[in-house]
XYZ file of N, CA and C in Angstrom:
804
model
N -101.261 45.884 -101.133
C -101.315 46.649 -102.375
C -101.840 45.776 -103.510
N -102.134 46.419 -104.622
C -102.605 45.719 -105.806
C -101.746 46.113 -106.989
N -101.952 45.413 -108.112
C -101.152 45.689 -109.305
C -101.327 47.137 -109.758
N -102.555 47.617 -109.804
C -102.806 48.966 -110.305
C -102.142 50.028 -109.438
N -102.126 49.808 -108.120
C -101.514 50.773 -107.221
C -100.008 50.831 -107.430
N -99.374 49.656 -107.493
C -97.923 49.613 -107.673
C -97.536 50.101 -109.062
N -98.312 49.723 -110.075
C -98.008 50.105 -111.453
C -98.039 51.618 -111.634
N -98.943 52.280 -110.948
C -99.074 53.729 -111.094
C -98.214 54.517 -110.120
N -97.494 53.828 -109.244
C -96.650 54.521 -108.283
C -95.407 55.084 -108.962
N -94.755 56.016 -108.283
C -93.572 56.669 -108.845
C -92.338 55.791 -108.722
N -92.174 55.123 -107.583
C -90.923 54.397 -107.346
C -91.100 53.040 -106.674
N -92.337 52.616 -106.433
C -92.549 51.343 -105.729
C -92.523 50.132 -106.656
N -92.644 50.353 -107.947
C -92.746 49.240 -108.869
C -91.434 48.522 -109.121
N -91.527 47.204 -109.249
C -90.403 46.373 -109.671
C -90.987 45.288 -110.568
N -91.241 45.624 -111.840
C -92.012 44.736 -112.713
C -91.331 43.401 -112.988
N -92.159 42.391 -113.135
C -91.711 41.057 -113.527
C -92.720 40.522 -114.533
N -92.216 39.886 -115.589
C -93.088 39.318 -116.607
C -92.937 37.803 -116.644
N -94.054 37.128 -116.895
C -94.092 35.667 -116.974
C -94.645 35.277 -118.338
N -93.949 34.374 -119.022
C -94.343 33.958 -120.365
C -94.847 32.515 -120.310
N -96.093 32.321 -120.686
C -96.683 30.980 -120.709
C -97.017 30.596 -122.146
N -96.371 29.549 -122.633
C -96.607 29.034 -123.981
C -97.407 27.740 -123.877
N -98.450 27.616 -124.687
C -99.271 26.402 -124.697
C -99.394 25.871 -126.118
N -99.188 24.567 -126.241
C -99.306 23.883 -127.534
C -100.008 22.561 -127.279
N -101.325 22.550 -127.491
C -102.098 21.368 -127.142
C -102.080 21.164 -125.633
N -101.610 19.993 -125.193
C -101.541 19.706 -123.757
C -100.193 20.091 -123.160
N -99.251 20.512 -123.996
C -97.927 20.884 -123.512
C -97.886 22.349 -123.096
N -97.156 22.612 -122.013
C -97.037 23.973 -121.500
C -95.573 24.248 -121.175
N -95.079 25.426 -121.612
C -93.737 25.886 -121.255
C -93.879 27.227 -120.551
N -93.131 27.406 -119.470
C -93.231 28.651 -118.703
C -91.832 29.221 -118.460
N -91.654 30.499 -118.835
C -90.365 31.160 -118.664
C -90.567 32.568 -118.110
N -89.493 33.098 -117.542
C -89.473 34.485 -117.112
C -88.127 35.098 -117.483
N -88.109 36.340 -117.943
C -86.834 36.991 -118.256
C -86.040 37.365 -117.009
N -86.624 37.162 -115.836
C -85.940 37.501 -114.587
C -84.768 36.566 -114.335
N -83.877 36.988 -113.475
C -82.688 36.186 -113.167
C -83.005 35.017 -112.248
N -84.118 35.091 -111.520
C -84.481 34.048 -110.571
C -85.798 33.391 -110.971
N -85.989 32.118 -110.614
C -87.275 31.462 -110.888
C -88.407 32.193 -110.168
N -89.597 32.089 -110.734
C -90.744 32.750 -110.118
C -91.919 31.787 -110.097
N -92.636 31.755 -108.974
C -93.785 30.870 -108.818
C -95.060 31.694 -108.812
N -96.014 31.274 -109.636
C -97.289 31.980 -109.698
C -98.402 30.963 -109.937
N -99.408 30.986 -109.058
C -100.533 30.047 -109.130
C -100.041 28.603 -109.183
N -99.087 28.296 -108.317
C -98.528 26.936 -108.167
C -97.760 26.473 -109.401
N -97.456 27.374 -110.310
C -96.678 27.032 -111.501
C -95.321 27.718 -111.423
N -94.284 26.996 -111.847
C -92.917 27.510 -111.771
C -92.482 28.055 -113.136
N -91.963 29.279 -113.139
C -91.478 29.916 -114.351
C -89.951 29.936 -114.314
N -89.350 29.330 -115.326
C -87.900 29.160 -115.384
C -87.228 30.382 -115.993
N -86.131 30.843 -115.411
C -85.406 31.980 -116.002
C -84.896 31.641 -117.401
N -85.022 32.582 -118.319
C -84.545 32.401 -119.690
C -84.168 33.766 -120.256
N -83.209 33.750 -121.145
C -82.779 34.995 -121.777
C -83.747 35.314 -122.908
N -84.742 36.138 -122.592
C -85.775 36.503 -123.567
C -85.903 38.018 -123.605
N -85.942 38.560 -124.789
C -86.270 39.977 -124.954
C -87.429 40.082 -125.936
N -88.173 41.148 -125.844
C -89.334 41.325 -126.707
C -89.408 42.759 -127.218
N -90.174 42.933 -128.278
C -90.420 44.276 -128.795
C -91.481 44.952 -127.942
N -91.652 46.233 -128.158
C -92.642 46.983 -127.382
C -94.055 46.541 -127.746
N -94.922 46.587 -126.754
C -96.337 46.297 -126.965
C -97.052 47.615 -127.219
N -97.741 47.704 -128.341
C -98.417 48.941 -128.700
C -99.823 48.646 -129.181
N -100.664 49.651 -129.122
C -102.024 49.540 -129.624
C -102.128 50.287 -130.944
N -102.887 49.681 -131.849
C -103.011 50.274 -133.186
C -104.402 50.023 -133.722
N -104.821 50.876 -134.655
C -106.120 50.662 -135.304
C -106.102 49.427 -136.185
N -104.915 48.996 -136.606
C -104.776 47.820 -137.448
C -104.256 46.671 -136.601
N -105.100 45.647 -136.421
C -104.721 44.545 -135.544
C -103.536 43.762 -136.082
N -103.307 43.838 -137.388
C -102.165 43.115 -137.949
C -100.843 43.744 -137.532
N -100.881 44.987 -137.040
C -99.663 45.667 -136.619
C -99.494 45.643 -135.100
N -100.326 44.873 -134.401
C -100.282 44.829 -132.946
C -99.497 43.632 -132.435
N -98.719 42.991 -133.301
C -97.947 41.828 -132.891
C -96.664 42.221 -132.188
N -95.963 41.226 -131.663
C -94.680 41.445 -131.009
C -93.693 40.391 -131.501
N -92.422 40.625 -131.257
C -91.389 39.645 -131.560
C -90.644 39.285 -130.280
N -90.314 38.022 -130.152
C -89.521 37.529 -129.023
C -88.166 37.080 -129.548
N -87.123 37.350 -128.798
C -85.779 36.951 -129.201
C -85.200 36.022 -128.143
N -84.792 34.819 -128.588
C -84.199 33.802 -127.729
C -82.758 33.542 -128.180
N -81.950 32.950 -127.322
C -80.634 32.478 -127.771
C -80.801 31.365 -128.807
N -79.835 31.216 -129.681
C -79.910 30.239 -130.774
C -80.058 28.808 -130.256
N -79.499 28.501 -129.083
C -79.518 27.126 -128.576
C -80.659 26.852 -127.613
N -81.655 27.740 -127.541
C -82.761 27.522 -126.620
C -83.674 26.429 -127.165
N -83.944 25.392 -126.347
C -84.696 24.223 -126.806
C -86.086 24.584 -127.314
N -86.774 25.479 -126.628
C -88.136 25.823 -127.048
C -88.130 26.586 -128.355
N -87.271 27.577 -128.473
C -87.266 28.426 -129.664
C -86.907 27.647 -130.927
N -86.021 26.667 -130.813
C -85.585 25.922 -131.999
C -86.694 25.052 -132.586
N -87.785 24.838 -131.854
C -88.910 24.061 -132.379
C -89.563 24.766 -133.565
N -89.337 26.061 -133.702
C -90.007 26.835 -134.737
C -89.122 27.117 -135.941
N -87.973 26.464 -135.990
C -87.100 26.579 -137.148
C -87.400 25.435 -138.107
N -87.329 25.694 -139.391
C -87.704 24.669 -140.361
C -89.215 24.582 -140.428
N -89.769 23.372 -140.257
C -91.212 23.194 -140.244
C -91.776 23.704 -138.928
N -92.871 24.444 -138.996
C -93.531 24.901 -137.782
C -94.235 23.727 -137.105
N -94.442 23.802 -135.778
C -95.180 22.733 -135.087
C -96.570 22.562 -135.682
N -97.120 21.367 -135.542
C -98.408 21.058 -136.148
C -99.572 21.718 -135.430
N -99.411 22.007 -134.141
C -100.489 22.600 -133.367
C -100.203 24.075 -133.097
N -101.253 24.847 -132.915
C -101.122 26.275 -132.619
C -100.456 26.450 -131.254
N -99.487 27.356 -131.196
C -98.795 27.655 -129.947
C -99.209 29.046 -129.483
N -99.907 29.114 -128.366
C -100.370 30.401 -127.850
C -99.382 30.937 -126.819
N -99.390 32.239 -126.655
C -98.523 32.911 -125.696
C -99.356 33.865 -124.853
N -99.204 33.757 -123.541
C -99.807 34.710 -122.622
C -98.694 35.322 -121.790
N -98.617 36.644 -121.802
C -97.629 37.361 -120.988
C -98.346 37.928 -119.764
N -97.936 37.471 -118.602
C -98.471 38.006 -117.343
C -97.486 39.041 -116.802
N -98.017 40.106 -116.266
C -97.166 41.163 -115.721
C -97.598 41.483 -114.296
N -96.618 41.566 -113.422
C -96.867 41.926 -112.034
C -95.666 42.658 -111.471
N -95.622 42.770 -110.156
C -94.514 43.456 -109.496
C -94.033 42.630 -108.307
N -92.728 42.516 -108.187
C -92.144 41.792 -107.066
C -92.530 42.464 -105.755
N -92.677 43.769 -105.772
C -92.996 44.527 -104.556
C -94.473 44.485 -104.195
N -95.300 43.832 -105.010
C -96.735 43.745 -104.732
C -96.987 42.604 -103.759
N -97.362 42.941 -102.544
C -97.581 41.915 -101.516
C -98.753 41.006 -101.859
N -99.688 41.484 -102.679
C -100.843 40.671 -103.060
C -100.515 39.717 -104.208
N -99.348 39.872 -104.820
C -98.928 39.049 -105.958
C -100.007 39.007 -107.044
N -100.531 40.158 -107.361
C -101.555 40.249 -108.393
C -100.895 40.422 -109.763
N -101.279 39.568 -110.698
C -100.767 39.637 -112.063
C -101.928 39.898 -113.021
N -101.622 40.543 -114.116
C -102.624 40.778 -115.158
C -102.138 40.134 -116.447
N -103.092 39.737 -117.289
C -102.739 39.227 -118.621
C -102.381 40.427 -119.476
N -101.102 40.669 -119.630
C -100.602 41.884 -120.277
C -100.709 41.807 -121.800
N -100.548 40.615 -122.360
C -100.632 40.418 -123.803
C -100.935 38.960 -124.074
N -101.718 38.710 -125.122
C -102.050 37.330 -125.490
C -102.110 37.204 -126.998
N -101.574 36.120 -127.507
C -101.582 35.884 -128.944
C -101.049 34.506 -129.266
N -100.458 34.364 -130.431
C -99.918 33.074 -130.844
C -98.668 33.289 -131.687
N -97.826 32.266 -131.712
C -96.604 32.303 -132.512
C -96.950 31.918 -133.948
N -96.504 32.716 -134.896
C -96.822 32.446 -136.299
C -95.603 32.082 -137.133
N -94.402 32.441 -136.678
C -93.214 32.135 -137.477
C -91.968 32.270 -136.625
N -90.920 31.605 -137.054
C -89.634 31.683 -136.370
C -88.507 31.726 -137.378
N -87.448 32.451 -137.058
C -86.290 32.502 -137.949
C -85.030 32.685 -137.111
N -83.923 32.193 -137.637
C -82.640 32.294 -136.934
C -81.759 33.305 -137.647
N -81.150 34.168 -136.865
C -80.203 35.150 -137.386
C -79.012 35.208 -136.447
N -77.855 34.780 -136.937
C -76.678 34.775 -136.080
C -76.861 33.842 -134.899
N -76.703 34.364 -133.694
C -76.833 33.558 -132.476
C -78.198 33.695 -131.829
N -79.180 34.192 -132.594
C -80.497 34.433 -132.016
C -81.594 33.761 -132.833
N -82.692 33.440 -132.148
C -83.900 32.946 -132.797
C -85.004 33.952 -132.500
N -85.630 34.449 -133.546
C -86.701 35.426 -133.398
C -88.042 34.767 -133.696
N -88.979 34.908 -132.772
C -90.325 34.366 -132.945
C -91.294 35.516 -133.177
N -92.005 35.437 -134.289
C -93.018 36.449 -134.606
C -94.356 36.011 -134.005
N -94.998 36.917 -133.280
C -96.263 36.600 -132.619
C -97.333 37.598 -133.043
N -98.537 37.104 -133.284
C -99.642 37.996 -133.623
C -100.650 38.015 -132.488
N -101.337 39.129 -132.353
C -102.277 39.332 -131.257
C -103.481 38.406 -131.373
N -104.076 38.097 -130.225
C -105.274 37.255 -130.209
C -106.420 37.916 -130.961
N -106.370 39.239 -131.103
C -107.456 39.940 -131.776
C -107.481 39.678 -133.279
N -106.426 39.106 -133.823
C -106.455 38.776 -135.248
C -107.475 37.683 -135.530
N -107.851 36.898 -134.505
C -108.854 35.855 -134.698
C -110.237 36.446 -134.944
N -110.375 37.758 -134.702
C -111.662 38.418 -134.920
C -111.826 38.870 -136.362
N -110.758 38.722 -137.164
C -110.864 39.119 -138.562
C -111.887 38.239 -139.279
N -112.623 38.803 -140.161
C -113.644 38.071 -140.900
C -113.367 38.208 -142.396
N -113.515 37.103 -143.100
C -113.364 37.160 -144.551
C -114.617 37.752 -145.176
N -114.478 38.258 -146.372
C -115.633 38.795 -147.076
C -116.448 37.677 -147.699
N -117.294 38.023 -148.622
C -118.116 37.017 -149.287
C -117.207 36.128 -150.128
N -117.162 34.854 -149.799
C -116.269 33.952 -150.502
C -116.992 32.790 -151.170
N -118.312 32.691 -150.996
C -119.064 31.636 -151.667
C -119.110 31.929 -153.162
N -118.895 30.894 -153.953
C -118.862 31.063 -155.404
C -120.027 30.312 -156.061
N -120.505 30.893 -157.128
C -121.522 30.244 -157.949
C -120.785 29.328 -158.910
N -120.716 28.038 -158.567
C -119.883 27.107 -159.313
C -120.548 25.744 -159.351
N -120.090 24.924 -160.277
C -120.696 23.598 -160.446
C -120.312 22.649 -159.310
N -119.073 22.686 -158.888
C -118.650 21.811 -157.791
C -119.039 22.413 -156.448
N -119.031 21.604 -155.420
C -119.421 22.057 -154.083
C -118.434 23.095 -153.566
N -118.962 24.165 -152.993
C -118.117 25.247 -152.501
C -117.697 25.054 -151.048
N -118.219 24.034 -150.386
C -117.940 23.829 -148.962
C -116.663 23.021 -148.758
N -115.936 23.350 -147.696
C -114.765 22.560 -147.302
C -115.228 21.312 -146.574
N -114.672 20.176 -146.932
C -115.065 18.895 -146.349
C -114.927 18.900 -144.837
N -115.931 18.367 -144.152
C -115.993 18.194 -142.688
C -116.220 19.500 -141.918
N -116.486 20.593 -142.608
C -116.815 21.834 -141.909
C -118.316 21.854 -141.609
N -118.765 22.766 -140.730
C -120.203 22.834 -140.433
C -121.061 23.047 -141.680
N -120.569 23.832 -142.642
C -121.346 24.056 -143.862
C -121.501 22.765 -144.659
N -120.468 21.939 -144.667
C -120.523 20.643 -145.350
C -121.457 19.691 -144.611
N -121.300 19.625 -143.300
C -122.202 18.807 -142.499
C -121.808 17.355 -142.337
N -120.756 16.906 -143.014
C -120.323 15.509 -142.880
C -119.563 15.344 -141.558
N -119.948 14.376 -140.763
C -119.270 14.066 -139.507
C -118.062 13.188 -139.812
N -116.871 13.721 -139.623
C -115.674 12.974 -140.019
C -115.487 11.700 -139.200
N -115.978 11.679 -137.952
C -115.835 10.477 -137.135
C -116.647 9.314 -137.696
N -117.679 9.622 -138.449
C -118.490 8.560 -139.047
C -117.757 7.858 -140.185
N -116.730 8.514 -140.727
C -115.974 7.950 -141.846
C -114.525 7.644 -141.463
N -114.214 7.739 -140.196
C -112.844 7.504 -139.728
C -112.445 6.047 -139.901
N -111.228 5.851 -140.382
C -110.662 4.509 -140.522
C -109.397 4.458 -139.675
N -109.376 3.573 -138.699
C -108.213 3.448 -137.813
C -107.236 2.439 -138.391
N -105.965 2.772 -138.299
C -104.940 1.888 -138.842
C -103.614 2.077 -138.138
N -102.623 1.329 -138.598
C -101.266 1.403 -138.040
C -100.295 1.558 -139.206
N -99.342 2.453 -139.053
C -98.357 2.694 -140.105
C -97.321 1.571 -140.097
N -97.228 0.839 -141.208
C -96.244 -0.246 -141.305
C -94.846 0.297 -141.583
N -94.756 1.271 -142.474
C -93.466 1.877 -142.807
C -93.717 3.294 -143.289
N -92.703 4.120 -143.145
C -92.851 5.521 -143.551
C -91.525 6.065 -144.059
N -91.583 6.846 -145.129
C -90.407 7.513 -145.684
C -90.803 8.922 -146.114
N -90.234 9.896 -145.483
C -90.524 11.319 -145.738
C -92.026 11.544 -145.886
N -92.497 11.887 -147.095
C -93.905 12.208 -147.290
C -94.697 11.030 -147.849
N -94.295 9.821 -147.514
C -94.953 8.614 -148.011
C -95.008 7.591 -146.879
N -96.160 6.926 -146.711
C -96.224 5.865 -145.706
C -97.194 4.776 -146.169
N -97.047 3.612 -145.554
C -97.854 2.440 -145.902
C -98.733 2.081 -144.720
N -100.023 1.920 -144.999
C -100.991 1.530 -143.967
C -101.883 0.453 -144.558
N -101.814 -0.757 -144.009
C -102.539 -1.902 -144.565
C -104.034 -1.635 -144.654
N -104.588 -0.960 -143.662
C -106.032 -0.711 -143.625
C -106.505 0.100 -144.827
N -105.638 0.953 -145.373
C -106.027 1.760 -146.530
C -106.226 0.898 -147.770
N -105.560 -0.272 -147.815
C -105.673 -1.157 -148.971
C -107.036 -1.789 -149.124
N -107.868 -1.708 -148.079
C -109.208 -2.289 -148.156
C -110.186 -1.377 -148.886
N -109.717 -0.205 -149.280
C -110.582 0.768 -149.946
C -110.073 1.021 -151.356
N -110.957 1.400 -152.287
C -110.529 1.621 -153.683
C -109.520 2.751 -153.788
N -108.685 2.656 -154.813
C -107.666 3.693 -155.025
C -108.326 5.071 -155.111
N -107.712 6.034 -154.450
C -108.233 7.396 -154.477
C -109.249 7.697 -153.403
N -109.652 6.674 -152.642
C -110.676 6.890 -151.603
C -110.225 7.928 -150.586
N -108.946 7.914 -150.218
C -108.439 8.854 -149.207
C -107.751 10.079 -149.825
N -107.679 10.124 -151.164
C -107.076 11.293 -151.815
C -107.903 12.540 -151.495
N -107.227 13.603 -151.082
C -107.934 14.812 -150.690
C -108.428 14.780 -149.269
N -108.162 13.678 -148.559
C -108.555 13.571 -147.161
C -107.392 13.925 -146.250
N -107.365 13.337 -145.064
C -106.278 13.648 -144.146
C -105.966 12.463 -143.251
N -104.738 12.490 -142.712
C -104.290 11.498 -141.740
C -104.021 12.235 -140.439
N -104.408 11.616 -139.340
C -104.279 12.246 -138.029
C -103.522 11.325 -137.078
N -102.523 11.872 -136.392
C -101.774 11.109 -135.400
C -102.459 11.211 -134.044
N -102.000 10.374 -133.091
C -102.559 10.421 -131.739
C -102.289 11.761 -131.068
N -101.224 12.444 -131.469
C -100.885 13.744 -130.894
C -101.800 14.852 -131.384
N -102.592 14.566 -132.419
C -103.472 15.569 -132.998
C -102.910 16.202 -134.256
N -101.650 15.917 -134.595
C -101.041 16.455 -135.809
C -101.717 15.839 -137.032
N -101.951 16.636 -138.058
C -102.634 16.170 -139.258
C -101.836 16.546 -140.512
N -102.090 15.807 -141.581
C -101.518 16.108 -142.885
C -102.562 15.821 -143.963
N -102.491 16.618 -145.024
C -103.356 16.427 -146.188
C -102.849 15.245 -147.005
N -103.744 14.358 -147.401
C -103.371 13.204 -148.227
C -103.483 13.604 -149.690
N -102.344 13.614 -150.368
C -102.298 14.038 -151.766
C -102.777 12.927 -152.686
N -102.362 11.691 -152.403
C -102.710 10.577 -153.288
C -102.793 9.281 -152.485
N -103.700 8.426 -152.894
C -103.883 7.125 -152.246
C -103.963 6.045 -153.316
N -103.025 5.108 -153.223
C -103.008 3.963 -154.129
C -102.735 2.706 -153.317
N -103.701 1.790 -153.288
C -103.536 0.573 -152.502
C -103.335 0.894 -151.032
N -102.241 0.383 -150.466
C -101.924 0.659 -149.069
C -100.987 1.845 -148.915
N -100.637 2.479 -150.022
C -99.680 3.578 -149.996
C -100.403 4.920 -149.996
N -99.931 5.819 -149.142
C -100.506 7.154 -149.067
C -99.394 8.193 -149.117
N -99.597 9.217 -149.944
C -98.643 10.311 -150.072
C -99.250 11.551 -149.421
N -98.491 12.188 -148.552
C -99.006 13.347 -147.824
C -98.311 14.629 -148.271
N -98.891 15.763 -147.908
C -98.417 17.058 -148.388
C -97.003 17.375 -147.921
N -96.651 17.003 -146.715
C -95.291 17.177 -146.205
C -95.072 16.203 -145.061
N -93.829 15.826 -144.790
C -93.576 14.823 -143.749
C -93.902 15.341 -142.361
N -94.171 14.411 -141.451
C -94.348 14.765 -140.048
C -92.987 15.051 -139.436
N -92.993 15.849 -138.376
C -91.741 16.183 -137.707
C -91.131 14.944 -137.072
N -91.978 14.119 -136.426
C -91.483 12.913 -135.766
C -91.661 11.699 -136.673
N -90.986 10.616 -136.323
C -91.134 9.369 -137.071
C -92.493 8.751 -136.751
N -93.227 8.313 -137.791
C -94.563 7.772 -137.561
C -94.628 6.265 -137.769
N -93.501 5.621 -138.052
C -93.494 4.176 -138.239
C -93.990 3.453 -136.997
N -94.994 2.585 -137.146
C -95.558 1.834 -136.029
C -96.624 2.580 -135.252
N -96.889 3.834 -135.605
C -97.890 4.608 -134.879
C -99.304 4.293 -135.352
N -100.262 4.417 -134.423
C -101.671 4.310 -134.776
C -102.119 5.635 -135.384
N -102.888 5.557 -136.459
C -103.344 6.772 -137.142
C -104.827 6.658 -137.459
N -105.438 7.801 -137.684
C -106.811 7.866 -138.176
C -106.776 8.399 -139.601
N -107.448 7.704 -140.503
C -107.527 8.123 -141.895
C -108.940 8.618 -142.192
N -109.012 9.728 -142.920
C -110.310 10.287 -143.282
C -110.368 10.445 -144.795
N -111.437 9.970 -145.437
C -111.522 10.029 -146.904
C -111.634 11.451 -147.419
N -111.268 11.637 -148.676
C -111.327 12.945 -149.302
C -112.536 13.083 -150.208
N -112.686 14.272 -150.776
C -113.842 14.554 -151.626
C -113.386 15.379 -152.825
N -113.920 15.059 -153.997
C -113.605 15.843 -155.196
C -114.662 16.911 -155.468
N -115.619 17.057 -154.534
C -116.640 18.109 -154.574
C -117.630 17.968 -155.729
N -117.772 16.763 -156.238
C -118.759 16.520 -157.282
C -120.062 16.024 -156.652
N -121.164 16.267 -157.339
C -122.469 15.867 -156.816
C -122.557 14.358 -156.624
N -122.044 13.601 -157.585
C -122.106 12.140 -157.489
C -121.355 11.633 -156.265
N -120.213 12.257 -155.952
C -119.436 11.862 -154.777
C -120.205 12.171 -153.504
N -120.853 13.316 -153.477
C -121.632 13.715 -152.310
C -122.758 12.708 -152.051
N -123.350 12.195 -153.124
C -124.456 11.240 -152.979
C -123.951 9.852 -152.615
N -123.002 9.338 -153.390
C -122.612 7.934 -153.285
C -121.574 7.643 -152.212
N -120.771 8.661 -151.852
C -119.699 8.425 -150.892
C -120.048 8.910 -149.491
N -120.692 10.080 -149.427
C -120.969 10.666 -148.123
C -122.465 10.757 -147.796
N -123.319 10.424 -148.750
C -124.778 10.445 -148.516
C -125.205 11.809 -147.958
N -124.756 12.861 -148.621
C -124.887 14.203 -148.051
C -125.463 15.196 -149.061
N -126.358 14.734 -149.944
C -126.856 15.584 -151.020
C -127.546 16.852 -150.500
N -128.219 16.774 -149.364
C -128.940 17.940 -148.855
C -128.012 19.120 -148.564
N -126.742 18.825 -148.297
C -125.782 19.894 -147.999
C -124.856 20.205 -149.177
N -125.131 19.623 -150.322
C -124.267 19.865 -151.479
C -124.299 21.352 -151.823
N -123.120 21.973 -151.916
C -123.039 23.418 -152.118
C -122.719 23.856 -153.525
N -122.908 22.978 -154.504
C -122.623 23.338 -155.884
C -123.881 23.597 -156.687
N -123.692 24.034 -157.909
C -124.797 24.307 -158.823
C -124.490 23.591 -160.141
N -124.725 22.267 -160.185
C -124.276 21.454 -161.327
C -124.985 21.749 -162.637
N -126.081 22.506 -162.594
C -126.845 22.731 -163.822
C -126.660 24.149 -164.363
N -125.537 24.773 -164.026
C -125.233 26.095 -164.577
C -125.094 25.975 -166.099
N -125.705 26.867 -166.868
C -125.530 26.815 -168.338
C -124.103 27.187 -168.721
N -123.700 26.745 -169.880
C -122.339 27.036 -170.336
C -122.146 28.507 -170.689
N -123.195 29.156 -171.117
C -123.093 30.568 -171.507
C -124.062 31.404 -170.691
N -123.709 32.653 -170.502
C -124.549 33.599 -169.789
C -125.785 33.921 -170.630
N -126.998 33.595 -170.126
C -128.204 33.834 -170.942
C -128.481 35.317 -171.190
N -127.861 36.203 -170.429
C -128.110 37.633 -170.582
C -127.124 38.301 -171.541
N -125.873 37.838 -171.515
C -124.873 38.482 -172.351
C -124.213 37.580 -173.363
N -124.379 36.276 -173.204
C -123.782 35.331 -174.124
C -122.349 34.970 -173.831
N -121.756 35.534 -172.783
C -120.367 35.217 -172.438
C -120.310 33.862 -171.744
N -119.129 33.276 -171.753
C -118.936 31.956 -171.134
C -118.986 32.049 -169.616
N -119.652 31.114 -168.981
C -119.742 31.079 -167.522
C -118.729 30.109 -166.951
N -118.538 28.953 -167.610
C -117.647 27.924 -167.084
C -116.447 27.762 -168.005
């Protein structure tokens, strides 16, 4: 038999669902069933999980689901407080125990966007993979400073060409010391980012000497860790020329007049 045959049968079906969570190179696999289940050489561990109904809607923002875990579940508690630094995707596979072919289908796919605890439960909010198809409207602005986000394709700067490798000497909440940063003028890394070996990143708010202040602390302790530092940009034309040598991709209009030549109103 196949999945479609069993699924459409009157009484032969015995559905089983498999939940696969991926976060970078880490993978967690669970099943709401009472017994472990093996699929494609991967073992799915029994867990007390319930979910909301899966429905189709014209609005993709309303096609999400919620998962409910026990309060003490190790995986679910990762989403309380600060969310993980990397995107966590969820794929729900659905099949039937009575299907001799062991055929499973990808029943739902998306990502976890938020978690909250209520009483003895942790609820994870998940949005559908189709939300990635949403497109923003026209967002380019006619402005004096560059409109491009640093290191994006529109900007064109290769961040690896400006990467500075270092080691964290000490760290306290949203502040850490890296000797290698002291070799650069104050503010060189302001507006840039720091990247850990795990791939987690933080925005650098301020850089003075060897001290760097980040937007929020990392979940884990970073003292003694190797990090990559990337310089920031204030989106001025002079910075684009002298710091990144990237004038051809400068996205600003520095010679905008102060007043509108057609109506006389202020432009800047």
